[in-house]
PDB file of C-alpha atoms in Angstrom:
ATOM      1  CA  ARG A 254     -20.366 -19.914  87.381  1.00 52.00           C
ATOM      2  CA  ARG A 255     -22.927 -18.159  87.542  1.00 53.00           C
ATOM      3  CA  GLU A 256     -21.818 -15.170  85.267  1.00 58.00           C
ATOM      4  CA  ILE A 257     -20.380 -17.690  82.419  1.00 56.00           C
ATOM      5  CA  ASP A 258     -23.826 -19.899  81.802  1.00 57.00           C
ATOM      6  CA  PHE A 259     -25.619 -16.136  81.928  1.00 56.00           C
ATOM      7  CA  GLN A 260     -23.392 -15.313  78.956  1.00 60.00           C
ATOM      8  CA  VAL A 261     -23.533 -18.427  77.209  1.00 58.00           C
ATOM      9  CA  PRO A 262     -26.543 -18.429  74.874  1.00 59.00           C
ATOM     10  CA  LYS A 263     -28.585 -21.303  75.376  1.00 60.00           C
ATOM     11  CA  LYS A 264     -29.077 -22.148  71.827  1.00 62.00           C
ATOM     12  CA  THR A 265     -26.073 -22.292  69.554  1.00 67.00           C
ATOM     13  CA  ILE A 266     -28.054 -22.616  66.525  1.00 73.00           C
ATOM     14  CA  GLU A 267     -30.492 -19.709  65.614  1.00 74.00           C
ATOM     15  CA  ILE A 268     -33.135 -19.659  62.421  1.00 76.00           C
ATOM     16  CA  LEU A 269     -32.882 -16.283  61.012  1.00 77.00           C
ATOM     17  CA  ASN A 270     -35.452 -16.842  57.770  1.00 80.00           C
ATOM     18  CA  THR A 271     -37.024 -19.585  56.051  1.00 80.00           C
ATOM     19  CA  ALA A 272     -35.973 -20.699  52.775  1.00 78.00           C
ATOM     20  CA  GLU A 273     -38.540 -20.267  49.831  1.00 79.00           C
ATOM     21  CA  ALA A 274     -38.192 -21.780  46.229  1.00 78.00           C
ATOM     22  CA  ALA A 275     -37.624 -18.990  43.533  1.00 76.00           C
ATOM     23  CA  ARG A 276     -40.663 -18.231  41.375  1.00 77.00           C
ATOM     24  CA  THR A 277     -38.526 -17.360  38.341  1.00 75.00           C
ATOM     25  CA  PRO A 278     -35.543 -18.654  37.486  1.00 73.00           C
ATOM     26  CA  SER A 279     -32.188 -16.611  37.543  1.00 72.00           C
ATOM     27  CA  ARG A 280     -30.900 -18.216  34.732  1.00 76.00           C
ATOM     28  CA  PRO A 281     -31.014 -18.071  31.784  1.00 77.00           C
ATOM     29  CA  ASN A 282     -32.511 -14.373  30.998  1.00 79.00           C
ATOM     30  CA  LEU A 283     -34.580 -14.813  28.206  1.00 81.00           C
ATOM     31  CA  GLY A 284     -34.842 -10.981  27.644  1.00 83.00           C
ATOM     32  CA  LEU A 285     -31.979  -9.750  28.332  1.00 83.00           C
ATOM     33  CA  ASN A 286     -30.413 -12.508  25.786  1.00 86.00           C
ATOM     34  CA  ALA A 287     -32.956 -12.081  23.196  1.00 89.00           C
ATOM     35  CA  THR A 288     -31.949  -8.223  23.559  1.00 90.00           C
ATOM     36  CA  LEU A 289     -27.893  -8.811  23.359  1.00 89.00           C
ATOM     37  CA  ALA A 290     -28.615 -11.282  20.099  1.00 90.00           C
ATOM     38  CA  VAL A 291     -30.816  -8.407  18.269  1.00 91.00           C
ATOM     39  CA  LEU A 292     -28.060  -5.956  19.360  1.00 92.00           C
ATOM     40  CA  PHE A 293     -24.981  -7.780  18.356  1.00 91.00           C
ATOM     41  CA  GLY A 294     -27.095  -9.856  15.629  1.00 91.00           C
ATOM     42  CA  SER A 295     -27.293  -6.311  13.583  1.00 91.00           C
ATOM     43  CA  VAL A 296     -23.939  -4.879  14.375  1.00 90.00           C
ATOM     44  CA  LEU A 297     -22.326  -8.563  12.883  1.00 90.00           C
ATOM     45  CA  ALA A 298     -24.717  -7.975   9.918  1.00 88.00           C
ATOM     46  CA  VAL A 299     -24.028  -4.563   9.217  1.00 87.00           C
ATOM     47  CA  GLY A 300     -20.461  -5.213   9.653  1.00 86.00           C
ATOM     48  CA  VAL A 301     -20.510  -8.187   7.045  1.00 84.00           C
ATOM     49  CA  ALA A 302     -22.521  -5.900   4.510  1.00 78.00           C
ATOM     50  CA  LEU A 303     -19.844  -3.154   5.036  1.00 78.00           C
ATOM     51  CA  LEU A 304     -16.886  -5.927   4.137  1.00 77.00           C
ATOM     52  CA  LEU A 305     -18.780  -7.366   1.333  1.00 71.00           C
ATOM     53  CA  GLU A 306     -19.266  -4.057  -0.023  1.00 67.00           C
ATOM     54  CA  TYR A 307     -15.762  -3.119   0.300  1.00 68.00           C
ATOM     55  CA  PHE A 308     -14.214  -5.927  -1.004  1.00 69.00           C
ATOM     56  CA  ASP A 309     -16.961  -6.380  -3.817  1.00 70.00           C
ATOM     57  CA  THR A 310     -14.670  -5.565  -7.276  1.00 75.00           C
ATOM     58  CA  SER A 311     -17.440  -5.744  -9.756  1.00 80.00           C
ATOM     59  CA  PHE A 312     -18.657  -2.700 -11.607  1.00 80.00           C
ATOM     60  CA  ARG A 313     -21.317  -0.802  -9.669  1.00 76.00           C
ATOM     61  CA  ASN A 314     -22.446   2.116 -11.730  1.00 79.00           C
ATOM     62  CA  VAL A 315     -22.751   3.037 -15.269  1.00 84.00           C
ATOM     63  CA  ALA A 316     -19.829   5.914 -14.986  1.00 84.00           C
ATOM     64  CA  ASP A 317     -17.685   3.351 -13.581  1.00 84.00           C
ATOM     65  CA  VAL A 318     -18.550   0.707 -16.411  1.00 87.00           C
ATOM     66  CA  GLU A 319     -17.847   3.886 -19.158  1.00 88.00           C
ATOM     67  CA  THR A 320     -14.728   4.938 -16.948  1.00 88.00           C
ATOM     68  CA  ARG A 321     -13.026   1.490 -16.637  1.00 89.00           C
ATOM     69  CA  LEU A 322     -13.656   0.224 -20.163  1.00 91.00           C
ATOM     70  CA  ARG A 323     -13.690   3.344 -22.092  1.00 92.00           C
ATOM     71  CA  LEU A 324     -16.975   1.803 -24.163  1.00 93.00           C
ATOM     72  CA  PRO A 325     -20.417   3.170 -24.376  1.00 93.00           C
ATOM     73  CA  VAL A 326     -23.425   1.916 -22.225  1.00 92.00           C
ATOM     74  CA  LEU A 327     -25.584   0.829 -25.161  1.00 93.00           C
ATOM     75  CA  GLY A 328     -28.624  -0.528 -23.215  1.00 91.00           C
ATOM     76  CA  VAL A 329     -29.530  -1.306 -19.375  1.00 90.00           C
ATOM     77  CA  ILE A 330     -31.794  -4.324 -18.960  1.00 89.00           C
ATOM     78  CA  PRO A 331     -33.944  -4.479 -15.568  1.00 87.00           C
ATOM     79  CA  PHE A 332     -33.802  -7.557 -13.765  1.00 82.00           C
ATOM     80  CA  HIS A 333     -37.217  -9.632 -14.575  1.00 76.00           C
ATOM     81  CA  ARG A 334     -38.416 -12.811 -13.531  1.00 69.00           C
ATOM     82  CA  THR A 335     -39.262 -13.545 -16.737  1.00 68.00           C
ATOM     83  CA  PRO A 336     -36.409 -12.758 -19.091  1.00 63.00           C
ATOM     84  CA  LEU A 337     -38.162 -13.639 -22.274  1.00 67.00           C
ATOM     85  CA  GLY A 338     -41.478 -11.782 -21.396  1.00 62.00           C
ATOM     86  CA  THR A 339     -44.926 -12.532 -20.607  1.00 56.00           C
ATOM     87  CA  SER A 340     -47.770 -13.117 -22.774  1.00 50.00           C
ATOM     88  CA  ASP A 341     -49.037  -9.804 -22.041  1.00 51.00           C
ATOM     89  CA  ASP A 342     -46.983  -7.276 -23.592  1.00 56.00           C
ATOM     90  CA  ASP A 343     -46.200  -4.595 -21.204  1.00 64.00           C
ATOM     91  CA  PRO A 344     -44.321  -1.637 -23.186  1.00 68.00           C
ATOM     92  CA  ALA A 345     -42.126  -1.537 -19.914  1.00 70.00           C
ATOM     93  CA  GLU A 346     -40.940  -4.823 -20.560  1.00 78.00           C
ATOM     94  CA  ALA A 347     -39.689  -3.949 -24.443  1.00 82.00           C
ATOM     95  CA  GLU A 348     -38.546  -0.789 -23.784  1.00 86.00           C
ATOM     96  CA  PRO A 349     -35.158  -1.668 -22.854  1.00 89.00           C
ATOM     97  CA  TYR A 350     -34.492  -3.730 -25.998  1.00 91.00           C
ATOM     98  CA  ARG A 351     -35.692  -0.620 -28.104  1.00 91.00           C
ATOM     99  CA  VAL A 352     -33.193   1.392 -26.344  1.00 91.00           C
ATOM    100  CA  LEU A 353     -30.545  -1.292 -26.729  1.00 93.00           C
ATOM    101  CA  GLN A 354     -31.541  -1.586 -30.896  1.00 93.00           C
ATOM    102  CA  THR A 355     -31.850   2.485 -31.308  1.00 93.00           C
ATOM    103  CA  ASN A 356     -27.916   2.528 -29.687  1.00 94.00           C
ATOM    104  CA  LEU A 357     -26.888  -0.508 -31.331  1.00 94.00           C
ATOM    105  CA  ASN A 358     -27.845   0.774 -34.801  1.00 93.00           C
ATOM    106  CA  LEU A 359     -26.777   4.329 -34.211  1.00 92.00           C
ATOM    107  CA  ALA A 360     -23.114   3.005 -33.491  1.00 92.00           C
ATOM    108  CA  LEU A 361     -23.123   1.288 -36.960  1.00 91.00           C
ATOM    109  CA  LYS A 362     -22.593   2.235 -40.204  1.00 88.00           C
ATOM    110  CA  PRO A 363     -26.128   3.059 -42.060  1.00 85.00           C
ATOM    111  CA  GLY A 364     -27.579   1.118 -44.937  1.00 82.00           C
ATOM    112  CA  GLU A 365     -24.781  -1.741 -44.466  1.00 86.00           C
ATOM    113  CA  PRO A 366     -25.502  -5.382 -43.266  1.00 89.00           C
ATOM    114  CA  HIS A 367     -23.448  -6.218 -40.014  1.00 92.00           C
ATOM    115  CA  ALA A 368     -22.328  -9.698 -38.499  1.00 94.00           C
ATOM    116  CA  LEU A 369     -22.311  -9.067 -35.005  1.00 94.00           C
ATOM    117  CA  VAL A 370     -21.435 -11.444 -31.822  1.00 94.00           C
ATOM    118  CA  LEU A 371     -22.562 -10.974 -28.393  1.00 94.00           C
ATOM    119  CA  PHE A 372     -20.273 -12.304 -25.989  1.00 92.00           C
ATOM    120  CA  SER A 373     -19.780 -12.616 -22.046  1.00 92.00           C
ATOM    121  CA  ALA A 374     -17.122 -12.973 -19.686  1.00 91.00           C
ATOM    122  CA  GLY A 375     -18.419 -15.997 -17.613  1.00 90.00           C
ATOM    123  CA  PRO A 376     -21.015 -18.277 -18.225  1.00 89.00           C
ATOM    124  CA  GLY A 377     -24.536 -17.486 -16.887  1.00 87.00           C
ATOM    125  CA  GLU A 378     -25.044 -13.762 -17.316  1.00 90.00           C
ATOM    126  CA  GLY A 379     -28.156 -13.602 -19.465  1.00 89.00           C
ATOM    127  CA  LYS A 380     -26.525 -13.333 -22.743  1.00 92.00           C
ATOM    128  CA  SER A 381     -28.650 -15.802 -24.688  1.00 92.00           C
ATOM    129  CA  THR A 382     -32.088 -14.460 -23.508  1.00 92.00           C
ATOM    130  CA  THR A 383     -31.059 -11.015 -23.786  1.00 93.00           C
ATOM    131  CA  LEU A 384     -29.679 -11.658 -27.598  1.00 94.00           C
ATOM    132  CA  HIS A 385     -32.925 -13.716 -28.160  1.00 94.00           C
ATOM    133  CA  ARG A 386     -34.957 -10.627 -27.456  1.00 92.00           C
ATOM    134  CA  LEU A 387     -33.261  -8.423 -29.319  1.00 94.00           C
ATOM    135  CA  ALA A 388     -33.331 -10.332 -32.467  1.00 94.00           C
ATOM    136  CA  ARG A 389     -36.900 -10.572 -32.442  1.00 93.00           C
ATOM    137  CA  LEU A 390     -37.073  -6.992 -31.756  1.00 92.00           C
ATOM    138  CA  MET A 391     -34.839  -6.137 -34.641  1.00 93.00           C
ATOM    139  CA  ALA A 392     -36.890  -8.408 -37.183  1.00 94.00           C
ATOM    140  CA  SER A 393     -40.261  -6.812 -35.553  1.00 91.00           C
ATOM    141  CA  ALA A 394     -38.754  -3.506 -36.496  1.00 91.00           C
ATOM    142  CA  GLY A 395     -38.677  -4.464 -39.923  1.00 91.00           C
ATOM    143  CA  GLU A 396     -34.798  -5.529 -40.328  1.00 93.00           C
ATOM    144  CA  ARG A 397     -34.105  -8.588 -42.235  1.00 95.00           C
ATOM    145  CA  VAL A 398     -32.370 -11.041 -39.076  1.00 95.00           C
ATOM    146  CA  ILE A 399     -30.659 -14.034 -38.677  1.00 95.00           C
ATOM    147  CA  LEU A 400     -29.835 -15.837 -35.488  1.00 96.00           C
ATOM    148  CA  ILE A 401     -26.983 -18.254 -35.036  1.00 95.00           C
ATOM    149  CA  ASP A 402     -26.339 -19.931 -31.962  1.00 94.00           C
ATOM    150  CA  SER A 403     -22.507 -20.695 -31.994  1.00 91.00           C
ATOM    151  CA  ASP A 404     -22.546 -21.647 -28.339  1.00 90.00           C
ATOM    152  CA  LEU A 405     -21.859 -25.214 -29.627  1.00 88.00           C
ATOM    153  CA  ARG A 406     -20.894 -27.003 -26.066  1.00 85.00           C
ATOM    154  CA  ARG A 407     -24.143 -25.214 -24.151  1.00 88.00           C
ATOM    155  CA  PRO A 408     -26.497 -24.228 -26.902  1.00 91.00           C
ATOM    156  CA  THR A 409     -30.206 -22.728 -25.609  1.00 92.00           C
ATOM    157  CA  GLN A 410     -31.425 -20.723 -28.534  1.00 93.00           C
ATOM    158  CA  HIS A 411     -33.254 -23.694 -29.695  1.00 92.00           C
ATOM    159  CA  HIS A 412     -34.973 -24.307 -26.635  1.00 91.00           C
ATOM    160  CA  LEU A 413     -35.719 -20.279 -26.392  1.00 91.00           C
ATOM    161  CA  SER A 414     -37.043 -20.734 -29.997  1.00 90.00           C
ATOM    162  CA  GLY A 415     -39.284 -24.028 -29.610  1.00 91.00           C
ATOM    163  CA  ARG A 416     -37.299 -25.225 -32.504  1.00 92.00           C
ATOM    164  CA  PRO A 417     -35.044 -28.083 -33.296  1.00 91.00           C
ATOM    165  CA  ARG A 418     -31.628 -28.306 -32.783  1.00 90.00           C
ATOM    166  CA  ASN A 419     -30.832 -30.347 -36.196  1.00 89.00           C
ATOM    167  CA  PRO A 420     -29.426 -30.210 -38.043  1.00 92.00           C
ATOM    168  CA  GLY A 421     -27.154 -26.665 -37.747  1.00 91.00           C
ATOM    169  CA  LEU A 422     -24.323 -24.773 -37.712  1.00 93.00           C
ATOM    170  CA  SER A 423     -21.766 -27.584 -36.874  1.00 92.00           C
ATOM    171  CA  ASP A 424     -23.410 -30.102 -39.352  1.00 91.00           C
ATOM    172  CA  LEU A 425     -22.965 -26.890 -42.161  1.00 92.00           C
ATOM    173  CA  LEU A 426     -19.091 -26.405 -40.991  1.00 92.00           C
ATOM    174  CA  LEU A 427     -18.362 -30.112 -41.666  1.00 90.00           C
ATOM    175  CA  GLY A 428     -20.103 -30.219 -44.959  1.00 89.00           C
ATOM    176  CA  LYS A 429     -22.456 -33.029 -43.781  1.00 91.00           C
ATOM    177  CA  SER A 430     -25.549 -30.433 -44.746  1.00 90.00           C
ATOM    178  CA  GLU A 431     -26.381 -27.257 -46.837  1.00 92.00           C
ATOM    179  CA  LEU A 432     -27.138 -23.686 -45.823  1.00 93.00           C
ATOM    180  CA  GLU A 433     -30.890 -24.212 -47.110  1.00 93.00           C
ATOM    181  CA  ALA A 434     -31.175 -27.164 -44.985  1.00 93.00           C
ATOM    182  CA  VAL A 435     -29.880 -25.540 -41.668  1.00 93.00           C
ATOM    183  CA  VAL A 436     -31.754 -22.147 -41.837  1.00 95.00           C
ATOM    184  CA  GLN A 437     -35.193 -22.599 -39.893  1.00 94.00           C
ATOM    185  CA  LYS A 438     -37.341 -20.009 -41.515  1.00 94.00           C
ATOM    186  CA  ASN A 439     -39.514 -17.326 -40.118  1.00 92.00           C
ATOM    187  CA  ILE A 440     -39.322 -18.325 -36.266  1.00 93.00           C
ATOM    188  CA  ALA A 441     -40.814 -14.616 -35.735  1.00 91.00           C
ATOM    189  CA  PRO A 442     -41.815 -12.258 -38.440  1.00 91.00           C
ATOM    190  CA  GLY A 443     -38.859 -11.309 -40.193  1.00 92.00           C
ATOM    191  CA  LEU A 444     -36.347 -13.615 -37.893  1.00 95.00           C
ATOM    192  CA  ASP A 445     -34.492 -16.566 -39.565  1.00 95.00           C
ATOM    193  CA  PHE A 446     -32.450 -19.205 -37.150  1.00 96.00           C
ATOM    194  CA  ILE A 447     -29.685 -21.605 -37.665  1.00 95.00           C
ATOM    195  CA  PRO A 448     -29.315 -23.968 -34.769  1.00 94.00           C
ATOM    196  CA  SER A 449     -26.045 -25.280 -33.224  1.00 92.00           C
ATOM    197  CA  GLY A 450     -26.382 -28.722 -34.668  1.00 90.00           C
ATOM    198  CA  GLY A 451     -25.923 -31.920 -33.383  1.00 83.00           C
ATOM    199  CA  GLN A 452     -22.175 -32.985 -34.096  1.00 83.00           C
ATOM    200  CA  PRO A 453     -20.800 -34.551 -30.971  1.00 79.00           C
ATOM    201  CA  ALA A 454     -17.556 -32.758 -29.469  1.00 76.00           C
ATOM    202  CA  PHE A 455     -17.635 -30.191 -31.938  1.00 83.00           C
ATOM    203  CA  THR A 456     -15.559 -26.931 -31.162  1.00 84.00           C
ATOM    204  CA  LEU A 457     -15.098 -24.009 -33.309  1.00 85.00           C
ATOM    205  CA  SER A 458     -11.536 -24.388 -34.066  1.00 83.00           C
ATOM    206  CA  LEU A 459      -9.282 -22.274 -36.698  1.00 84.00           C
ATOM    207  CA  LEU A 460      -9.931 -24.921 -39.412  1.00 85.00           C
ATOM    208  CA  TYR A 461     -13.210 -23.572 -39.693  1.00 87.00           C
ATOM    209  CA  LEU A 462     -12.313 -19.916 -39.420  1.00 90.00           C
ATOM    210  CA  ASN A 463     -12.362 -19.650 -42.943  1.00 91.00           C
ATOM    211  CA  ARG A 464     -15.547 -21.628 -43.528  1.00 92.00           C
ATOM    212  CA  LEU A 465     -17.240 -19.328 -40.885  1.00 92.00           C
ATOM    213  CA  ARG A 466     -16.032 -15.957 -42.714  1.00 93.00           C
ATOM    214  CA  GLN A 467     -17.791 -17.781 -46.196  1.00 93.00           C
ATOM    215  CA  LEU A 468     -20.849 -18.342 -44.641  1.00 94.00           C
ATOM    216  CA  ILE A 469     -21.284 -14.816 -43.280  1.00 94.00           C
ATOM    217  CA  GLU A 470     -20.139 -13.665 -46.695  1.00 93.00           C
ATOM    218  CA  THR A 471     -22.909 -15.495 -48.311  1.00 93.00           C
ATOM    219  CA  LEU A 472     -25.564 -14.291 -45.266  1.00 94.00           C
ATOM    220  CA  ARG A 473     -25.117 -10.810 -45.978  1.00 91.00           C
ATOM    221  CA  GLY A 474     -26.404 -10.446 -49.357  1.00 85.00           C
ATOM    222  CA  ARG A 475     -29.634 -12.019 -47.452  1.00 91.00           C
ATOM    223  CA  TYR A 476     -29.901 -10.469 -44.385  1.00 94.00           C
ATOM    224  CA  ASP A 477     -29.487  -6.853 -42.678  1.00 94.00           C
ATOM    225  CA  LYS A 478     -28.247  -8.255 -39.489  1.00 94.00           C
ATOM    226  CA  ILE A 479     -26.371 -11.223 -38.411  1.00 95.00           C
ATOM    227  CA  VAL A 480     -26.168 -12.084 -34.820  1.00 96.00           C
ATOM    228  CA  PHE A 481     -24.055 -14.706 -33.030  1.00 95.00           C
ATOM    229  CA  ASP A 482     -24.658 -16.129 -29.715  1.00 94.00           C
ATOM    230  CA  SER A 483     -20.996 -16.964 -28.325  1.00 91.00           C
ATOM    231  CA  PRO A 484     -19.873 -19.067 -25.467  1.00 90.00           C
ATOM    232  CA  PRO A 485     -18.407 -17.090 -22.670  1.00 91.00           C
ATOM    233  CA  ILE A 486     -15.005 -15.878 -23.872  1.00 91.00           C
ATOM    234  CA  ILE A 487     -12.889 -16.483 -20.843  1.00 90.00           C
ATOM    235  CA  GLY A 488     -11.770 -20.309 -20.811  1.00 81.00           C
ATOM    236  CA  VAL A 489     -13.499 -21.317 -24.106  1.00 83.00           C
ATOM    237  CA  SER A 490     -11.610 -20.830 -27.222  1.00 85.00           C
ATOM    238  CA  ASP A 491     -14.833 -20.996 -29.561  1.00 88.00           C
ATOM    239  CA  ALA A 492     -15.792 -17.112 -28.616  1.00 90.00           C
ATOM    240  CA  SER A 493     -12.298 -16.112 -29.651  1.00 90.00           C
ATOM    241  CA  VAL A 494     -12.530 -17.849 -33.200  1.00 91.00           C
ATOM    242  CA  LEU A 495     -15.943 -16.519 -33.671  1.00 91.00           C
ATOM    243  CA  ALA A 496     -15.065 -12.879 -32.634  1.00 91.00           C
ATOM    244  CA  SER A 497     -11.974 -12.699 -35.334  1.00 91.00           C
ATOM    245  CA  ALA A 498     -14.661 -14.006 -37.897  1.00 92.00           C
ATOM    246  CA  VAL A 499     -17.289 -10.857 -37.530  1.00 93.00           C
ATOM    247  CA  GLU A 500     -16.914  -7.439 -37.635  1.00 90.00           C
ATOM    248  CA  GLY A 501     -18.104  -6.159 -34.687  1.00 92.00           C
ATOM    249  CA  ALA A 502     -18.828  -7.320 -30.704  1.00 94.00           C
ATOM    250  CA  VAL A 503     -20.813  -6.561 -27.916  1.00 95.00           C
ATOM    251  CA  LEU A 504     -20.071  -7.248 -24.328  1.00 95.00           C
ATOM    252  CA  LEU A 505     -22.623  -8.109 -22.067  1.00 94.00           C
ATOM    253  CA  ILE A 506     -21.686  -7.547 -17.922  1.00 92.00           C
ATOM    254  CA  GLN A 507     -24.353  -8.975 -15.676  1.00 90.00           C
ATOM    255  CA  HIS A 508     -24.845  -6.471 -12.432  1.00 85.00           C
ATOM    256  CA  ARG A 509     -22.754  -7.178  -9.478  1.00 81.00           C
ATOM    257  CA  ARG A 510     -21.650 -10.823 -10.593  1.00 84.00           C
ATOM    258  CA  ASN A 511     -17.852 -10.993 -11.751  1.00 87.00           C
ATOM    259  CA  PRO A 512     -14.743  -8.695 -10.766  1.00 88.00           C
ATOM    260  CA  GLN A 513     -13.743  -5.704 -12.722  1.00 88.00           C
ATOM    261  CA  SER A 514     -10.505  -7.734 -13.704  1.00 90.00           C
ATOM    262  CA  MET A 515     -12.316 -10.513 -15.449  1.00 92.00           C
ATOM    263  CA  VAL A 516     -14.439  -8.160 -17.454  1.00 92.00           C
ATOM    264  CA  LEU A 517     -11.190  -6.496 -18.138  1.00 93.00           C
ATOM    265  CA  ARG A 518      -9.963  -9.420 -19.541  1.00 93.00           C
ATOM    266  CA  ALA A 519     -12.443 -10.214 -21.536  1.00 92.00           C
ATOM    267  CA  GLN A 520     -12.270  -6.901 -23.145  1.00 93.00           C
ATOM    268  CA  GLN A 521      -8.457  -7.505 -23.805  1.00 93.00           C
ATOM    269  CA  ILE A 522      -8.861 -10.776 -25.800  1.00 92.00           C
ATOM    270  CA  VAL A 523     -11.417  -9.063 -27.934  1.00 92.00           C
ATOM    271  CA  GLU A 524      -9.175  -6.242 -28.596  1.00 90.00           C
ATOM    272  CA  GLY A 525      -6.440  -8.250 -29.206  1.00 91.00           C
ATOM    273  CA  LEU A 526      -8.367  -9.800 -32.297  1.00 90.00           C
ATOM    274  CA  LYS A 527      -8.555  -6.737 -33.535  1.00 90.00           C
ATOM    275  CA  THR A 528     -12.542  -6.803 -33.478  1.00 91.00           C
ATOM    276  CA  PRO A 529     -14.119  -3.614 -32.857  1.00 92.00           C
ATOM    277  CA  LEU A 530     -15.958  -3.380 -29.498  1.00 93.00           C
ATOM    278  CA  ILE A 531     -19.139  -1.673 -30.230  1.00 94.00           C
ATOM    279  CA  GLY A 532     -20.109  -1.079 -26.540  1.00 94.00           C
ATOM    280  CA  VAL A 533     -22.019  -2.661 -23.384  1.00 94.00           C
ATOM    281  CA  VAL A 534     -24.711  -3.946 -22.468  1.00 94.00           C
ATOM    282  CA  LEU A 535     -25.640  -4.260 -18.672  1.00 91.00           C
ATOM    283  CA  ASN A 536     -28.161  -7.148 -17.795  1.00 89.00           C
ATOM    284  CA  GLN A 537     -30.395  -8.299 -14.680  1.00 85.00           C
ATOM    285  CA  VAL A 538     -30.500  -4.806 -12.906  1.00 85.00           C
ATOM    286  CA  PRO A 539     -32.284  -4.612  -9.800  1.00 81.00           C
ATOM    287  CA  LEU A 540     -35.490  -2.330 -10.505  1.00 73.00           C
ATOM    288  CA  HIS A 541     -35.501   1.074  -8.125  1.00 65.00           C
ATOM    289  CA  SER A 542     -31.497   0.698  -7.573  1.00 61.00           C
ATOM    290  CA  GLY A 543     -29.961   3.338  -5.696  1.00 57.00           C
ATOM    291  CA  GLU A 544     -27.060   3.613  -7.904  1.00 59.00           C
ATOM    292  CA  ASP A 545     -27.534   5.341 -10.905  1.00 59.00           C
ATOM    293  CA  TYR A 546     -29.008   2.472 -12.627  1.00 59.00           C
ATOM    294  CA  GLY A 547     -32.093   3.751 -11.323  1.00 59.00           C
ATOM    295  CA  TYR A 548     -32.344   6.076 -13.320  1.00 59.00           C
ATOM    296  CA  TYR A 549     -32.617   3.750 -16.400  1.00 63.00           C
ATOM    297  CA  THR A 550     -34.833   1.342 -14.922  1.00 59.00           C
ATOM    298  CA  ASN A 551     -37.406   3.775 -13.230  1.00 62.00           C
ATOM    299  CA  ASN A 552     -37.536   5.882 -16.725  1.00 63.00           C
ATOM    300  CA  TYR A 553     -38.510   2.603 -18.591  1.00 61.00           C
ATOM    301  CA  ALA A 554     -41.544   2.648 -16.020  1.00 58.00           C
ATOM    302  CA  TYR A 555     -42.901   5.707 -17.773  1.00 58.00           C
ATOM    303  CA  TYR A 556     -43.829   3.904 -20.594  1.00 55.00           C
ATOM    304  CA  SER A 557     -45.919   0.951 -18.744  1.00 54.00           C
ATOM    305  CA  GLU A 558     -49.422   1.101 -18.072  1.00 51.00           C
ATOM    306  CA  SER A 559     -51.457   1.511 -14.726  1.00 48.00           C
ATOM    307  CA  SER A 560     -53.564  -1.434 -13.365  1.00 43.00           C
ATOM    308  CA  GLY A 561     -56.428   0.186 -14.029  1.00 45.00           C
ATOM    309  CA  GLU A 562     -55.641   1.408 -17.713  1.00 52.00           C
ATOM    310  CA  LYS A 563     -54.883  -2.824 -18.339  1.00 48.00           C
ATOM    311  CA  SER A 564     -58.244  -3.871 -16.446  1.00 45.00           C
ATOM    312  CA  GLN A 565     -59.942  -1.257 -18.200  1.00 50.00           C
ATOM    313  CA  ARG A 566     -58.459  -2.450 -21.678  1.00 48.00           C
ATOM    314  CA  ARG A 567     -59.075  -6.027 -20.774  1.00 46.00           C
ATOM    315  CA  SER A 568     -62.643  -5.427 -19.899  1.00 48.00           C
ATOM    316  CA  ALA A 569     -63.400  -3.297 -22.983  1.00 48.00           C
ATOM    317  CA  GLY A 570     -61.582  -5.665 -25.338  1.00 46.00           C
ATOM    318  CA  ALA A 571     -64.093  -8.238 -23.409  1.00 43.00           C
ATOM    319  CA  LYS A 572     -67.172  -6.565 -23.796  1.00 44.00           C
ATOM    320  CA  ASP A 573     -66.241  -6.056 -27.718  1.00 47.00           C
ATOM    321  CA  GLY A 574     -65.480 -10.002 -28.005  1.00 44.00           C
ATOM    322  CA  ASP A 575     -69.291 -10.517 -26.022  1.00 45.00           C
ATOM    323  CA  LYS A 576     -70.599  -8.076 -28.867  1.00 43.00           C
ATOM    324  CA  LEU A 577     -69.237  -9.744 -31.986  1.00 34.00           C
ATOM    325  CA  VAL A 578     -70.758 -12.969 -30.415  1.00 35.00           C
ATOM    326  CA  LEU A 579     -74.155 -11.584 -30.282  1.00 32.00           C
ATOM    327  CA  GLU A 580     -74.188 -10.344 -33.490  1.00 35.00           C
TER     328      GLU A 580
END
């Protein structure tokens, strides 16, 4: 008994350590989670960007446009938050349109009046604003120009010009108004304007093709350039009728907007109408683009004034004004 009692401990439970509350939670580990989130988020973002770039079938550079379409690029219009320009005339803003005007005139036969249409494959590519600025620049260069809004379903030229919509082209084609009544004279120096008109549910069908051609022949004796603003050519029949009435067409493509197949289809439609495609205008190209668009957009800035020169010119103008007032 004595040996058994000696070997068996008198306390069956022994406290080895005292439990203490943790000072910091073991989960969640905010630092580790944040690091993993940034790491995997960056990898996911790069992967998505690479996939979008890989599956992007839009035109990526000027060389690609000229190779696929086999048409010359007449102009590259940089992206601008105010497409109609600002009150402070910056030479760099107007230079892309001067390049477009020069290349367009070089592609046309000199000394002859021309009826042209600017069209795009789809809506919302900046066709109307580009044509509006181009027409104003043509007129300011000494040409007699008339701008006709033939986008009868969604007209915008009367908004851009700040002029009334009625009467217009639809009234003229229906015989409800005479030519002199629909022409708005001198909306800008040397530029006349025919709005779309206000006839509801009017479309440019083949019934009005001969009247449209007669209108062009009448205007040909008065103007050097007759330019039409067209609706999108894919999905709208009006553009096909209009393209068959003029003697030349210019295709506008917005940077990274529509797939190449859609643009190629628009080209095929115009070529099927036997209307010569003069060239392509690339619109809304980002400034300082890493692709060969950047060669164009960066060089336009060569003609712009520095901020210091602008401030000096403004201050000099203010001083001259003060002198005139004092005198």
